[in-house]
Coordinates of C-alpha atoms and ligand atoms in Angstrom, one line a residue:
M208 CA 0.0 0.0 0.0
T209 CA 1.4 3.4 -1.0
E210 CA 1.4 6.3 1.5
Y211 CA 2.4 9.6 0.0
K212 CA 3.8 12.3 2.3
I213 CA 2.3 15.6 1.4
A214 CA 3.1 19.2 2.3
L215 CA 0.3 21.8 1.9
V216 CA 1.5 25.3 0.7
G217 CA -1.2 27.9 1.4
F218 CA -3.9 26.9 3.8
G219 CA -6.9 28.9 2.6
G220 CA -10.1 27.3 1.5
V221 CA -8.6 24.7 -0.9
N222 CA -5.9 23.0 1.1
R223 CA -8.0 23.2 4.2
A224 CA -10.8 21.3 2.2
L225 CA -8.1 18.8 1.2
A226 CA -7.1 18.3 4.8
Q227 CA -10.8 17.7 5.6
L228 CA -11.1 15.1 2.7
I229 CA -8.0 13.4 4.0
A230 CA -9.5 13.2 7.5
E231 CA -12.7 11.8 6.2
R232 CA -11.6 9.6 3.3
N233 CA -8.1 8.3 3.7
A234 CA -9.2 4.8 4.5
R235 CA -11.6 4.8 1.6
W236 CA -8.8 6.1 -0.8
Q237 CA -6.6 3.2 0.4
Q238 CA -9.3 0.8 -0.8
E239 CA -10.4 2.6 -3.9
L240 CA -7.3 4.3 -5.2
G241 CA -4.4 2.3 -3.7
F242 CA -2.9 5.1 -1.7
S243 CA -3.3 7.2 1.3
L244 CA -1.9 10.6 2.2
K245 CA 0.0 11.8 5.3
I246 CA 0.4 15.5 5.8
V247 CA 4.0 16.2 7.0
G248 CA 4.0 20.0 6.7
V249 CA 1.8 23.1 6.1
T250 CA 2.7 26.6 5.5
D251 CA 0.6 29.7 5.0
L252 CA 1.6 33.4 4.9
F253 CA -1.2 34.4 7.4
L254 CA -1.4 31.3 9.7
G255 CA 2.3 30.3 10.0
S256 CA 3.8 26.9 9.5
V257 CA 4.2 23.4 11.0
I258 CA 6.3 20.3 10.1
D259 CA 5.9 16.8 11.6
R260 CA 7.6 14.1 9.6
N261 CA 5.5 11.5 11.6
G262 CA 2.3 13.0 10.3
L263 CA 0.0 15.8 11.4
D264 CA -3.6 15.1 12.3
A265 CA -5.7 16.2 9.3
A266 CA -8.9 16.7 11.2
S267 CA -7.2 19.0 13.7
L268 CA -5.6 21.0 10.9
A269 CA -8.9 21.4 9.1
A270 CA -10.5 22.6 12.4
L271 CA -7.8 25.2 13.2
P272 CA -9.3 28.8 13.4
A273 CA -8.4 31.1 10.6
V274 CA -6.7 33.6 12.8
K275 CA -3.3 35.1 12.3
G276 CA -0.4 32.8 13.5
A277 CA -2.9 30.0 14.3
F278 CA -0.2 27.3 13.7
A279 CA 1.7 28.5 16.8
Q280 CA -1.2 26.7 18.8
L281 CA 0.2 23.3 17.5
P282 CA 3.0 21.5 19.4
E283 CA 5.5 21.8 16.5
G284 CA 4.1 24.9 15.0
T285 CA 5.1 28.5 14.6
A286 CA 3.4 31.8 13.6
E287 CA 6.0 32.3 10.9
A288 CA 5.6 31.0 7.4
F289 CA 8.8 29.0 6.8
N290 CA 7.8 28.2 3.2
E291 CA 11.2 27.0 2.0
S292 CA 11.6 24.7 4.9
V293 CA 8.3 23.1 4.5
I294 CA 8.7 22.7 0.7
K295 CA 12.3 21.4 0.7
H296 CA 12.8 19.9 4.2
S297 CA 9.6 18.4 5.5
G298 CA 10.3 15.1 3.9
A299 CA 7.3 15.5 1.5
D300 CA 7.0 13.4 -1.7
I301 CA 4.2 15.8 -3.0
I302 CA 3.8 19.5 -2.6
A303 CA 0.1 20.7 -2.9
E304 CA 0.4 24.4 -3.9
A305 CA -2.8 26.3 -3.4
T306 CA -1.7 30.0 -2.7
F307 CA -3.4 33.0 -4.2
T308 CA -3.1 33.7 -8.0
N309 CA -1.0 36.6 -8.9
P310 CA -1.9 37.5 -12.4
K311 CA 1.1 39.9 -12.9
D312 CA 4.1 37.5 -12.4
G313 CA 2.7 34.3 -10.8
E314 CA 4.7 34.9 -7.6
P315 CA 5.3 33.6 -5.0
A316 CA 3.6 30.5 -6.2
A317 CA 6.0 30.0 -9.2
T318 CA 9.0 30.1 -6.8
F319 CA 7.2 27.5 -4.5
C320 CA 6.8 25.2 -7.5
R321 CA 10.5 25.7 -8.6
W322 CA 11.8 24.9 -5.1
A323 CA 9.7 21.7 -5.0
L324 CA 10.6 20.5 -8.5
E325 CA 14.3 21.3 -8.1
T326 CA 14.4 19.2 -4.9
G327 CA 12.8 16.3 -6.6
K328 CA 9.2 16.6 -5.2
H329 CA 6.0 16.2 -7.3
V330 CA 3.9 19.3 -7.5
V331 CA 0.1 19.5 -7.7
T332 CA -1.5 22.9 -7.9
T333 CA -4.7 24.7 -8.5
N334 CA -3.0 28.0 -9.3
K335 CA -3.3 29.3 -12.9
G336 CA -0.7 32.0 -12.4
P337 CA 2.5 29.9 -12.5
I338 CA 1.1 27.8 -15.4
A339 CA 0.0 30.7 -17.5
L340 CA 3.1 32.8 -16.9
H341 CA 5.9 30.3 -16.3
G342 CA 4.5 27.0 -17.8
E343 CA 7.3 26.2 -20.1
E344 CA 10.1 26.8 -17.6
L345 CA 8.3 24.7 -15.0
K346 CA 7.7 21.9 -17.4
R347 CA 11.5 21.9 -18.3
L348 CA 12.3 21.7 -14.5
T349 CA 9.8 18.8 -14.2
K350 CA 11.4 16.9 -16.9
A351 CA 15.0 17.6 -15.8
N352 CA 14.1 16.3 -12.2
G353 CA 12.1 13.2 -13.3
V354 CA 9.0 14.2 -11.2
S355 CA 5.3 15.0 -12.0
F356 CA 3.7 18.4 -12.3
E357 CA -0.1 18.4 -12.4
Y358 CA -2.5 21.3 -12.5
E359 CA -6.0 20.1 -13.5
G360 CA -7.5 22.6 -11.0
S361 CA -6.0 25.6 -12.8
V362 CA -9.0 25.6 -15.2
M363 CA -12.6 24.8 -14.0
S364 CA -11.5 23.5 -10.6
G365 CA -12.2 19.7 -10.3
T366 CA -14.3 19.5 -13.5
P367 CA -12.1 17.4 -15.8
V368 CA -10.8 19.5 -18.7
L369 CA -7.0 19.4 -19.1
R370 CA -6.5 15.6 -18.8
L371 CA -9.8 14.9 -20.6
A372 CA -8.6 16.8 -23.6
R373 CA -4.9 15.8 -23.4
Q374 CA -5.5 12.1 -22.8
T375 CA -9.1 11.0 -23.6
L376 CA -9.4 13.2 -26.6
A377 CA -5.9 12.5 -27.9
G378 CA -6.1 11.8 -31.6
S379 CA -9.5 13.4 -32.0
G380 CA -7.9 16.5 -33.6
V381 CA -8.7 19.3 -31.2
Q382 CA -8.7 22.4 -33.4
G383 CA -10.0 24.9 -30.9
F384 CA -12.3 25.5 -28.0
E385 CA -14.9 28.0 -26.6
G386 CA -15.5 28.2 -22.9
I387 CA -17.5 29.8 -20.2
L388 CA -14.6 29.9 -17.8
N389 CA -15.6 32.4 -15.1
G390 CA -18.4 31.6 -12.7
T391 CA -18.9 35.1 -11.5
S392 CA -19.5 36.7 -14.9
N393 CA -21.9 33.9 -15.9
Y394 CA -23.7 34.3 -12.7
V395 CA -24.0 38.1 -13.2
L396 CA -25.3 37.7 -16.7
T397 CA -27.8 35.1 -15.6
R398 CA -29.1 37.3 -12.8
M399 CA -29.3 40.3 -15.2
E400 CA -31.6 38.1 -17.4
E401 CA -33.8 37.8 -14.3
G402 CA -34.0 41.6 -13.9
L403 CA -31.1 42.4 -11.5
G404 CA -28.8 45.4 -12.2
F405 CA -25.1 44.7 -13.0
A406 CA -23.9 46.2 -9.6
E407 CA -26.5 44.3 -7.6
A408 CA -25.6 41.0 -9.4
V409 CA -21.8 41.5 -8.8
A410 CA -22.5 42.2 -5.1
K411 CA -24.6 39.0 -4.9
A412 CA -21.8 37.0 -6.5
Q413 CA -19.4 38.4 -3.9
Q414 CA -21.8 37.4 -1.1
L415 CA -22.0 33.9 -2.5
G416 CA -18.2 33.6 -2.6
Y417 CA -17.9 33.2 -6.4
A418 CA -16.2 36.6 -7.1
E419 CA -12.7 37.6 -6.2
A420 CA -12.4 40.3 -3.4
D421 CA -11.8 42.7 -6.3
P422 CA -14.2 41.4 -8.9
T423 CA -12.6 43.4 -11.7
A424 CA -10.6 40.3 -12.8
D425 CA -13.8 38.4 -13.0
V426 CA -16.0 40.8 -15.0
E427 CA -13.3 42.3 -17.2
G428 CA -12.1 38.9 -18.5
H429 CA -8.6 38.8 -16.9
D430 CA -9.3 35.6 -15.0
V431 CA -10.6 34.0 -18.2
R432 CA -7.5 35.2 -20.1
L433 CA -5.2 33.3 -17.8
K434 CA -7.3 30.1 -18.3
V435 CA -7.3 30.6 -22.1
V436 CA -3.6 30.8 -22.1
V437 CA -3.3 27.6 -20.1
L438 CA -5.7 25.8 -22.3
A439 CA -4.4 27.0 -25.7
N440 CA -0.8 26.2 -24.8
E441 CA -1.7 22.9 -23.3
L442 CA -4.2 21.6 -26.0
L443 CA -3.2 23.5 -29.1
G444 CA 0.5 23.4 -28.7
A445 CA 0.6 27.3 -28.7
H446 CA 3.2 29.4 -27.0
L447 CA 0.9 32.2 -26.0
Q448 CA 1.7 34.9 -23.5
V449 CA -1.0 36.7 -21.6
N450 CA -0.7 39.8 -23.7
D451 CA -1.2 37.8 -26.9
V452 CA -4.9 37.4 -26.0
A453 CA -7.2 40.2 -26.8
C454 CA -9.4 40.8 -23.7
S455 CA -12.7 42.5 -22.9
G456 CA -15.3 41.8 -20.3
I457 CA -19.0 42.1 -19.5
S458 CA -19.1 45.5 -17.8
G459 CA -20.4 47.2 -21.0
I460 CA -23.4 44.9 -21.3
T461 CA -26.6 46.7 -20.4
S462 CA -29.9 45.3 -19.1
N463 CA -31.3 46.6 -22.4
D464 CA -28.8 44.4 -24.4
I465 CA -29.8 41.4 -22.3
A466 CA -33.6 42.0 -22.8
Q467 CA -33.2 42.4 -26.6
A468 CA -31.1 39.2 -26.8
R469 CA -33.8 37.2 -24.8
D470 CA -36.5 38.3 -27.3
S471 CA -34.6 36.5 -30.0
G472 CA -33.7 33.4 -27.9
A473 CA -30.1 34.4 -27.8
R474 CA -27.9 34.9 -24.6
W475 CA -24.9 37.1 -23.8
K476 CA -22.0 35.0 -22.5
L477 CA -18.3 35.8 -21.6
I478 CA -16.4 33.5 -24.0
G479 CA -12.7 32.5 -23.8
S480 CA -11.7 30.9 -27.0
A481 CA -8.7 29.8 -29.1
R482 CA -8.5 28.3 -32.5
R483 CA -5.7 26.9 -34.7
D484 CA -5.7 28.5 -38.1
A485 CA -4.9 26.9 -41.4
D486 CA -1.3 28.3 -41.2
G487 CA -0.8 26.6 -37.7
S488 CA -0.9 29.8 -35.8
V489 CA -3.2 30.0 -32.8
N490 CA -5.5 33.0 -32.1
A491 CA -7.2 33.5 -28.8
S492 CA -9.6 36.0 -27.3
V493 CA -11.8 36.8 -24.4
E494 CA -15.0 38.8 -25.2
A495 CA -18.7 39.0 -24.5
R496 CA -20.6 37.3 -27.4
L497 CA -24.2 36.9 -28.2
L498 CA -24.8 33.2 -28.6
P499 CA -27.6 31.9 -30.8
S500 CA -30.0 29.4 -29.2
S501 CA -28.3 26.5 -31.1
H502 CA -24.9 27.1 -29.5
P503 CA -23.6 24.3 -27.3
L504 CA -22.8 26.8 -24.4
V505 CA -26.1 28.7 -24.6
G506 CA -27.8 26.7 -21.8
I507 CA -25.1 27.2 -19.2
S508 CA -26.5 29.3 -16.4
G509 CA -25.4 30.6 -13.1
A510 CA -21.9 30.0 -11.7
T511 CA -21.5 26.8 -13.8
N512 CA -18.5 26.7 -16.2
A513 CA -18.3 24.8 -19.5
V514 CA -15.9 24.3 -22.4
A515 CA -16.8 23.1 -25.9
F516 CA -13.9 21.5 -27.7
D517 CA -14.0 21.6 -31.5
T518 CA -12.6 18.2 -32.7
E519 CA -12.1 16.9 -36.2
L520 CA -13.5 13.4 -35.5
L521 CA -16.3 14.1 -33.0
G522 CA -17.4 17.6 -33.7
A523 CA -18.2 19.6 -30.6
V524 CA -17.5 17.9 -27.3
T525 CA -18.8 19.9 -24.3
V526 CA -18.1 19.4 -20.6
S527 CA -19.7 21.4 -17.9
G528 CA -19.4 21.5 -14.1
P529 CA -18.2 23.7 -11.2
G530 CA -15.4 26.1 -11.9
A531 CA -14.7 27.0 -8.3
G532 CA -15.5 26.1 -4.7
R533 CA -13.3 24.7 -1.8
I534 CA -14.2 21.0 -2.1
E535 CA -14.5 21.1 -5.9
T536 CA -11.0 22.5 -6.2
A537 CA -9.5 20.2 -3.6
F538 CA -10.9 17.4 -5.6
A539 CA -8.7 18.6 -8.5
L540 CA -5.7 18.2 -6.3
L541 CA -6.8 14.6 -5.5
S542 CA -7.2 13.9 -9.2
D543 CA -3.8 15.2 -9.8
I544 CA -2.4 12.7 -7.1
V545 CA -4.4 9.9 -8.8
A546 CA -2.7 10.8 -12.1
L547 CA 0.7 10.8 -10.7
H548 CA 0.0 7.6 -8.8
T549 CA -1.1 5.9 -12.0
S550 CA 1.8 7.4 -14.1
G551 CA 4.3 5.0 -12.6
R552 CA 6.4 7.9 -11.6
Q553 CA 5.8 7.5 -7.9
A554 CA 7.9 8.6 -5.0
Ligands
HSE222 N1 -13.6 34.0 -9.3 C1 -13.4 32.9 -10.2 C2 -14.7 32.6 -10.8 C3 -12.9 31.6 -9.4 O1 -15.7 33.3 -10.6 O2 -14.9 31.7 -11.6 C4 -12.3 30.6 -10.1 O3 -11.1 31.0 -10.8

């Protein structure tokens, strides 16, 4: 029976949910998946850090109050975030990186990934910043160090997208995709169809925890742009930088636009897309589009995400599901660990 030693970097909603799942499901995972997880370290800029090579109690970690320096309450803990020690010296086989996304330079998450890969640890992450901004470098490091680097949760949380397209759709000839890749903006557009104003709908999305603290990245398309870069580079073999993707959002859509669309059975959606052209180049964009009633994404409402792959052999293949949420995103980390477990490249 395999037991992976795991260190959690960032202990906000996602890694805390992973600790909760470990507490509740480790025995079941042993039976169903052939491995269990032992948490040997946790670090968080706000809460501090803790290392115990014999294993920390996952239920106690999940229940710790979210107050500054809370890890100092644990026997081996400290209020300081010793990120480098936890990543390099806790004896972990796998680093679960789930810190905040920095859309400008992907830091400090990218450095956390580098430290882990350079010291021979597998990395699983839900963070789109390092992948969109430093993906090629991190993949080179992964190869050079003979480890795994998995990031299913960087697009659409635990809803399978990256591995589905890369593995299950391999050979189908994926030529492009269109996606509803931001829950907040789709929720806002849906509520506007029901008569709410833009600002009210955004406030509601914040209350429900979908929107970022500053929802600009959600409604102006910046969050989707990072996801488009990840998908296009991953699935279409592109080498896009963030600035290669033309980007606009939904803040210019008025209640009047929405009402006019409804009269003709059409719906406004924020669409992130990329397509391989005949000359092999890949063009990508993020923009609000008026979808006709026949479009595969037209029925996606509320905070749900979806992506429609355009394939040569199957036509449109569409997958929809949650694009955010604590447990939903923690599941993406589990699915990454399942992938590395079955890859044969185990610790
Ligand atoms: N704020 C994002 C959304 C979270 O609304 O989809 C996931 O990236």
